């Protein structure tokens, strides 16, 4: 982990790389932004397709491997992840929380700081409308980051992940608005209301 941190510091002395993750149990999105001279540009985006795995634990293992591979390939300085929304289906929420936790664990394993943003905050940061559709978010990101239609991915999970990274880019000069976790204990301390006693 120390070696990885040294490489990251050396490579990104003049720039910052942000990995965005949109957690999912069937399709998980990822997007990578590079920030140089206060300007953001898209490096890549894509999805981790989990539909071929019937076993929930195999899905989690694949998430860990793929997120680790993305971190190794792009050496992000920070990770922005979309917080799970709260729904009525407890089983779906549990599965989504596990998927998000596995992606977070991969980042922690590499010493990458994590920032969590609510879906409404991401939509507001990009479109100015917390109720914006996935299509509106994708369209605005395309205009803001100036990438071609060819770069658009079939699944909107990729642009949602890029949206998380872009939201973090926009919040970088306002650290008081970020939720930052250094590990599981820190997460618990900062989220007492979410801990079941």
PDB file of C-alpha atoms in Angstrom:
ATOM      1  CA  UNK A   1       0.000   0.000   0.000  1.00  0.00           C
ATOM      2  CA  UNK A   2       2.867   2.405   0.791  1.00  0.00           C
ATOM      3  CA  UNK A   3       4.480   1.641  -2.581  1.00  0.00           C
ATOM      4  CA  UNK A   4       1.163   2.328  -4.364  1.00  0.00           C
ATOM      5  CA  UNK A   5       0.824   5.673  -2.525  1.00  0.00           C
ATOM      6  CA  UNK A   6       4.351   6.699  -3.563  1.00  0.00           C
ATOM      7  CA  UNK A   7       3.641   5.862  -7.222  1.00  0.00           C
ATOM      8  CA  UNK A   8       0.355   7.767  -7.079  1.00  0.00           C
ATOM      9  CA  UNK A   9       2.049  10.826  -5.557  1.00  0.00           C
ATOM     10  CA  UNK A  10       4.818  10.818  -8.167  1.00  0.00           C
ATOM     11  CA  UNK A  11       2.552  10.268 -11.185  1.00  0.00           C
ATOM     12  CA  UNK A  12      -0.076  12.776 -10.123  1.00  0.00           C
ATOM     13  CA  UNK A  13       2.119  15.583  -8.833  1.00  0.00           C
ATOM     14  CA  UNK A  14       0.535  17.988 -11.340  1.00  0.00           C
ATOM     15  CA  UNK A  15      -2.834  16.320 -11.905  1.00  0.00           C
ATOM     16  CA  UNK A  16      -5.572  14.430 -10.091  1.00  0.00           C
ATOM     17  CA  UNK A  17      -7.395  11.301 -11.206  1.00  0.00           C
ATOM     18  CA  UNK A  18     -10.873  10.573  -9.841  1.00  0.00           C
ATOM     19  CA  UNK A  19     -12.562   7.179 -10.099  1.00  0.00           C
ATOM     20  CA  UNK A  20     -16.362   7.287  -9.990  1.00  0.00           C
ATOM     21  CA  UNK A  21     -18.422   4.203  -9.118  1.00  0.00           C
ATOM     22  CA  UNK A  22     -22.160   3.636  -9.532  1.00  0.00           C
ATOM     23  CA  UNK A  23     -22.870   0.534  -7.410  1.00  0.00           C
ATOM     24  CA  UNK A  24     -25.096  -2.160  -8.831  1.00  0.00           C
ATOM     25  CA  UNK A  25     -25.845  -5.824  -8.319  1.00  0.00           C
ATOM     26  CA  UNK A  26     -26.273  -6.656 -12.021  1.00  0.00           C
ATOM     27  CA  UNK A  27     -24.449  -3.794 -13.737  1.00  0.00           C
ATOM     28  CA  UNK A  28     -21.901  -1.624 -11.899  1.00  0.00           C
ATOM     29  CA  UNK A  29     -20.725   1.531 -13.624  1.00  0.00           C
ATOM     30  CA  UNK A  30     -17.305   3.135 -13.459  1.00  0.00           C
ATOM     31  CA  UNK A  31     -15.884   6.346 -14.859  1.00  0.00           C
ATOM     32  CA  UNK A  32     -12.435   7.934 -14.650  1.00  0.00           C
ATOM     33  CA  UNK A  33     -11.783  11.677 -14.797  1.00  0.00           C
ATOM     34  CA  UNK A  34      -8.443  13.456 -15.034  1.00  0.00           C
ATOM     35  CA  UNK A  35      -8.243  16.950 -13.546  1.00  0.00           C
ATOM     36  CA  UNK A  36      -5.401  19.130 -14.791  1.00  0.00           C
ATOM     37  CA  UNK A  37      -5.123  22.904 -14.396  1.00  0.00           C
ATOM     38  CA  UNK A  38      -8.569  22.888 -12.732  1.00  0.00           C
ATOM     39  CA  UNK A  39     -10.146  21.353 -15.879  1.00  0.00           C
ATOM     40  CA  UNK A  40     -11.723  17.905 -15.990  1.00  0.00           C
ATOM     41  CA  UNK A  41     -11.612  15.491 -18.904  1.00  0.00           C
ATOM     42  CA  UNK A  42     -12.958  11.989 -19.272  1.00  0.00           C
ATOM     43  CA  UNK A  43     -10.349   9.243 -19.420  1.00  0.00           C
ATOM     44  CA  UNK A  44     -12.671   6.247 -19.688  1.00  0.00           C
ATOM     45  CA  UNK A  45     -16.003   4.851 -18.584  1.00  0.00           C
ATOM     46  CA  UNK A  46     -17.612   1.450 -18.709  1.00  0.00           C
ATOM     47  CA  UNK A  47     -19.523  -1.195 -16.802  1.00  0.00           C
ATOM     48  CA  UNK A  48     -18.798  -4.303 -14.814  1.00  0.00           C
ATOM     49  CA  UNK A  49     -21.369  -6.838 -16.029  1.00  0.00           C
ATOM     50  CA  UNK A  50     -22.395  -9.138 -13.176  1.00  0.00           C
ATOM     51  CA  UNK A  51     -25.407 -10.787 -14.822  1.00  0.00           C
ATOM     52  CA  UNK A  52     -23.546 -13.974 -15.732  1.00  0.00           C
ATOM     53  CA  UNK A  53     -22.868 -14.767 -12.056  1.00  0.00           C
ATOM     54  CA  UNK A  54     -25.692 -16.698 -10.414  1.00  0.00           C
ATOM     55  CA  UNK A  55     -23.989 -16.797  -7.020  1.00  0.00           C
ATOM     56  CA  UNK A  56     -24.082 -13.557  -4.996  1.00  0.00           C
ATOM     57  CA  UNK A  57     -20.639 -14.202  -3.489  1.00  0.00           C
ATOM     58  CA  UNK A  58     -19.063 -14.749  -6.902  1.00  0.00           C
ATOM     59  CA  UNK A  59     -20.491 -11.369  -7.914  1.00  0.00           C
ATOM     60  CA  UNK A  60     -18.790  -9.733  -4.924  1.00  0.00           C
ATOM     61  CA  UNK A  61     -15.497 -11.430  -5.769  1.00  0.00           C
ATOM     62  CA  UNK A  62     -15.746 -10.207  -9.360  1.00  0.00           C
ATOM     63  CA  UNK A  63     -16.516  -6.649  -8.189  1.00  0.00           C
ATOM     64  CA  UNK A  64     -13.419  -6.672  -5.983  1.00  0.00           C
ATOM     65  CA  UNK A  65     -11.209  -8.018  -8.804  1.00  0.00           C
ATOM     66  CA  UNK A  66     -12.504  -5.592 -11.452  1.00  0.00           C
ATOM     67  CA  UNK A  67     -12.404  -2.483  -9.230  1.00  0.00           C
ATOM     68  CA  UNK A  68      -8.883  -3.495  -8.165  1.00  0.00           C
ATOM     69  CA  UNK A  69      -7.935  -3.845 -11.844  1.00  0.00           C
ATOM     70  CA  UNK A  70      -9.348  -0.398 -12.661  1.00  0.00           C
ATOM     71  CA  UNK A  71      -7.439   1.123  -9.727  1.00  0.00           C
ATOM     72  CA  UNK A  72      -4.216  -0.575 -10.838  1.00  0.00           C
ATOM     73  CA  UNK A  73      -4.713   0.623 -14.424  1.00  0.00           C
ATOM     74  CA  UNK A  74      -5.601   4.286 -13.761  1.00  0.00           C
ATOM     75  CA  UNK A  75      -4.038   4.954 -10.315  1.00  0.00           C
ATOM     76  CA  UNK A  76      -6.835   7.197  -9.026  1.00  0.00           C
ATOM     77  CA  UNK A  77      -6.050   9.696  -6.290  1.00  0.00           C
ATOM     78  CA  UNK A  78      -9.599   9.509  -4.961  1.00  0.00           C
ATOM     79  CA  UNK A  79     -12.795   7.542  -5.453  1.00  0.00           C
ATOM     80  CA  UNK A  80     -16.299   9.035  -5.574  1.00  0.00           C
ATOM     81  CA  UNK A  81     -19.103   6.548  -5.068  1.00  0.00           C
ATOM     82  CA  UNK A  82     -22.841   6.975  -5.271  1.00  0.00           C
ATOM     83  CA  UNK A  83     -24.589   6.287  -1.956  1.00  0.00           C
ATOM     84  CA  UNK A  84     -27.305   3.640  -2.125  1.00  0.00           C
ATOM     85  CA  UNK A  85     -30.827   5.034  -2.217  1.00  0.00           C
ATOM     86  CA  UNK A  86     -33.228   3.820   0.448  1.00  0.00           C
ATOM     87  CA  UNK A  87     -35.997   1.659  -0.978  1.00  0.00           C
ATOM     88  CA  UNK A  88     -38.755  -0.520   0.417  1.00  0.00           C
ATOM     89  CA  UNK A  89     -37.209  -3.818  -0.693  1.00  0.00           C
ATOM     90  CA  UNK A  90     -34.864  -4.749   2.154  1.00  0.00           C
ATOM     91  CA  UNK A  91     -33.244  -7.626   0.248  1.00  0.00           C
ATOM     92  CA  UNK A  92     -32.397  -5.384  -2.709  1.00  0.00           C
ATOM     93  CA  UNK A  93     -30.948  -2.760  -0.351  1.00  0.00           C
ATOM     94  CA  UNK A  94     -28.828  -5.401   1.385  1.00  0.00           C
ATOM     95  CA  UNK A  95     -27.452  -6.674  -1.943  1.00  0.00           C
ATOM     96  CA  UNK A  96     -26.729  -3.150  -3.168  1.00  0.00           C
ATOM     97  CA  UNK A  97     -25.002  -2.291   0.119  1.00  0.00           C
ATOM     98  CA  UNK A  98     -22.783  -5.353  -0.214  1.00  0.00           C
ATOM     99  CA  UNK A  99     -21.832  -4.388  -3.768  1.00  0.00           C
ATOM    100  CA  UNK A 100     -21.010  -0.841  -2.685  1.00  0.00           C
ATOM    101  CA  UNK A 101     -19.047  -2.120   0.319  1.00  0.00           C
ATOM    102  CA  UNK A 102     -16.983  -4.426  -1.881  1.00  0.00           C
ATOM    103  CA  UNK A 103     -16.029  -1.556  -4.205  1.00  0.00           C
ATOM    104  CA  UNK A 104     -15.145   0.542  -1.145  1.00  0.00           C
ATOM    105  CA  UNK A 105     -13.040  -2.329   0.247  1.00  0.00           C
ATOM    106  CA  UNK A 106     -11.053  -2.479  -3.014  1.00  0.00           C
ATOM    107  CA  UNK A 107     -10.322   1.260  -2.726  1.00  0.00           C
ATOM    108  CA  UNK A 108      -9.369   0.986   0.948  1.00  0.00           C
ATOM    109  CA  UNK A 109      -7.091  -1.958   0.103  1.00  0.00           C
ATOM    110  CA  UNK A 110      -5.188   0.384  -2.259  1.00  0.00           C
ATOM    111  CA  UNK A 111      -5.211   3.367   0.105  1.00  0.00           C
ATOM    112  CA  UNK A 112      -7.529   5.389  -2.148  1.00  0.00           C
ATOM    113  CA  UNK A 113      -9.611   7.946  -0.187  1.00  0.00           C
ATOM    114  CA  UNK A 114     -13.371   7.529  -0.628  1.00  0.00           C
ATOM    115  CA  UNK A 115     -16.058  10.202  -0.984  1.00  0.00           C
ATOM    116  CA  UNK A 116     -19.734   9.278  -0.974  1.00  0.00           C
ATOM    117  CA  UNK A 117     -22.457  11.350  -2.647  1.00  0.00           C
ATOM    118  CA  UNK A 118     -26.219  10.937  -2.610  1.00  0.00           C
ATOM    119  CA  UNK A 119     -27.846  10.470  -6.044  1.00  0.00           C
ATOM    120  CA  UNK A 120     -29.780  13.747  -5.603  1.00  0.00           C
ATOM    121  CA  UNK A 121     -26.552  15.668  -4.896  1.00  0.00           C
ATOM    122  CA  UNK A 122     -24.876  14.215  -8.002  1.00  0.00           C
ATOM    123  CA  UNK A 123     -27.830  15.154 -10.212  1.00  0.00           C
ATOM    124  CA  UNK A 124     -27.979  18.634  -8.692  1.00  0.00           C
ATOM    125  CA  UNK A 125     -24.231  19.179  -9.219  1.00  0.00           C
ATOM    126  CA  UNK A 126     -24.424  18.233 -12.896  1.00  0.00           C
ATOM    127  CA  UNK A 127     -27.846  19.384 -14.092  1.00  0.00           C
ATOM    128  CA  UNK A 128     -29.068  21.722 -11.345  1.00  0.00           C
ATOM    129  CA  UNK A 129     -32.090  19.429 -10.934  1.00  0.00           C
ATOM    130  CA  UNK A 130     -32.154  16.722  -8.242  1.00  0.00           C
ATOM    131  CA  UNK A 131     -34.939  14.914 -10.119  1.00  0.00           C
ATOM    132  CA  UNK A 132     -33.053  14.781 -13.456  1.00  0.00           C
ATOM    133  CA  UNK A 133     -33.289  11.563 -15.475  1.00  0.00           C
ATOM    134  CA  UNK A 134     -30.300   9.357 -16.278  1.00  0.00           C
ATOM    135  CA  UNK A 135     -30.538  10.566 -19.879  1.00  0.00           C
ATOM    136  CA  UNK A 136     -30.381  14.213 -18.788  1.00  0.00           C
ATOM    137  CA  UNK A 137     -27.320  13.514 -16.609  1.00  0.00           C
ATOM    138  CA  UNK A 138     -25.615  11.666 -19.483  1.00  0.00           C
ATOM    139  CA  UNK A 139     -26.405  14.463 -21.953  1.00  0.00           C
ATOM    140  CA  UNK A 140     -25.091  17.175 -19.641  1.00  0.00           C
ATOM    141  CA  UNK A 141     -21.899  15.218 -18.931  1.00  0.00           C
ATOM    142  CA  UNK A 142     -21.360  14.822 -22.669  1.00  0.00           C
ATOM    143  CA  UNK A 143     -21.621  18.597 -23.094  1.00  0.00           C
ATOM    144  CA  UNK A 144     -19.478  19.428 -20.065  1.00  0.00           C
ATOM    145  CA  UNK A 145     -16.721  16.925 -20.855  1.00  0.00           C
ATOM    146  CA  UNK A 146     -17.022  17.216 -24.651  1.00  0.00           C
ATOM    147  CA  UNK A 147     -16.888  13.545 -25.595  1.00  0.00           C
ATOM    148  CA  UNK A 148     -18.314  12.023 -28.781  1.00  0.00           C
ATOM    149  CA  UNK A 149     -21.413   9.879 -29.119  1.00  0.00           C
ATOM    150  CA  UNK A 150     -19.031   6.981 -29.844  1.00  0.00           C
ATOM    151  CA  UNK A 151     -17.768   7.191 -26.246  1.00  0.00           C
ATOM    152  CA  UNK A 152     -21.287   6.735 -24.842  1.00  0.00           C
ATOM    153  CA  UNK A 153     -21.791   3.330 -23.277  1.00  0.00           C
ATOM    154  CA  UNK A 154     -24.894   1.196 -23.775  1.00  0.00           C
ATOM    155  CA  UNK A 155     -25.688   1.275 -20.040  1.00  0.00           C
ATOM    156  CA  UNK A 156     -26.388   4.549 -18.215  1.00  0.00           C
ATOM    157  CA  UNK A 157     -24.637   3.088 -15.152  1.00  0.00           C
ATOM    158  CA  UNK A 158     -21.347   4.207 -16.740  1.00  0.00           C
ATOM    159  CA  UNK A 159     -22.466   7.833 -17.120  1.00  0.00           C
ATOM    160  CA  UNK A 160     -23.906   7.707 -13.575  1.00  0.00           C
ATOM    161  CA  UNK A 161     -20.450   6.675 -12.339  1.00  0.00           C
ATOM    162  CA  UNK A 162     -18.827   9.434 -14.371  1.00  0.00           C
ATOM    163  CA  UNK A 163     -21.393  11.748 -12.770  1.00  0.00           C
ATOM    164  CA  UNK A 164     -20.191  10.740  -9.284  1.00  0.00           C
ATOM    165  CA  UNK A 165     -16.604  11.552 -10.311  1.00  0.00           C
ATOM    166  CA  UNK A 166     -17.664  14.878 -11.839  1.00  0.00           C
ATOM    167  CA  UNK A 167     -19.680  15.770  -8.732  1.00  0.00           C
ATOM    168  CA  UNK A 168     -16.543  15.190  -6.658  1.00  0.00           C
ATOM    169  CA  UNK A 169     -14.513  17.334  -9.044  1.00  0.00           C
ATOM    170  CA  UNK A 170     -17.037  20.147  -8.521  1.00  0.00           C
ATOM    171  CA  UNK A 171     -16.904  19.720  -4.724  1.00  0.00           C
ATOM    172  CA  UNK A 172     -13.091  19.653  -4.449  1.00  0.00           C
ATOM    173  CA  UNK A 173     -12.895  23.324  -3.491  1.00  0.00           C
ATOM    174  CA  UNK A 174     -15.601  22.870  -0.859  1.00  0.00           C
ATOM    175  CA  UNK A 175     -14.279  20.150   1.469  1.00  0.00           C
ATOM    176  CA  UNK A 176     -16.946  20.815   4.097  1.00  0.00           C
ATOM    177  CA  UNK A 177     -19.570  19.406   1.703  1.00  0.00           C
ATOM    178  CA  UNK A 178     -17.840  16.050   1.247  1.00  0.00           C
ATOM    179  CA  UNK A 179     -18.317  12.821   3.149  1.00  0.00           C
ATOM    180  CA  UNK A 180     -14.892  11.216   3.457  1.00  0.00           C
ATOM    181  CA  UNK A 181     -14.111   7.819   5.010  1.00  0.00           C
ATOM    182  CA  UNK A 182     -10.691   6.498   6.035  1.00  0.00           C
ATOM    183  CA  UNK A 183     -11.990   3.014   6.849  1.00  0.00           C
ATOM    184  CA  UNK A 184     -14.920   1.057   8.291  1.00  0.00           C
ATOM    185  CA  UNK A 185     -14.490   2.466  11.824  1.00  0.00           C
ATOM    186  CA  UNK A 186     -14.555   6.009  10.441  1.00  0.00           C
ATOM    187  CA  UNK A 187     -17.686   5.155   8.421  1.00  0.00           C
ATOM    188  CA  UNK A 188     -19.442   3.921  11.584  1.00  0.00           C
ATOM    189  CA  UNK A 189     -18.397   6.996  13.604  1.00  0.00           C
ATOM    190  CA  UNK A 190     -19.718   9.364  10.893  1.00  0.00           C
ATOM    191  CA  UNK A 191     -22.951   7.399  10.319  1.00  0.00           C
ATOM    192  CA  UNK A 192     -24.269   6.586  13.798  1.00  0.00           C
ATOM    193  CA  UNK A 193     -27.853   7.028  12.615  1.00  0.00           C
ATOM    194  CA  UNK A 194     -27.365   4.197  10.092  1.00  0.00           C
ATOM    195  CA  UNK A 195     -25.971   1.726  12.657  1.00  0.00           C
ATOM    196  CA  UNK A 196     -28.546  -0.715  14.030  1.00  0.00           C
ATOM    197  CA  UNK A 197     -28.071  -1.176  17.768  1.00  0.00           C
TER     198      UNK A 197
END
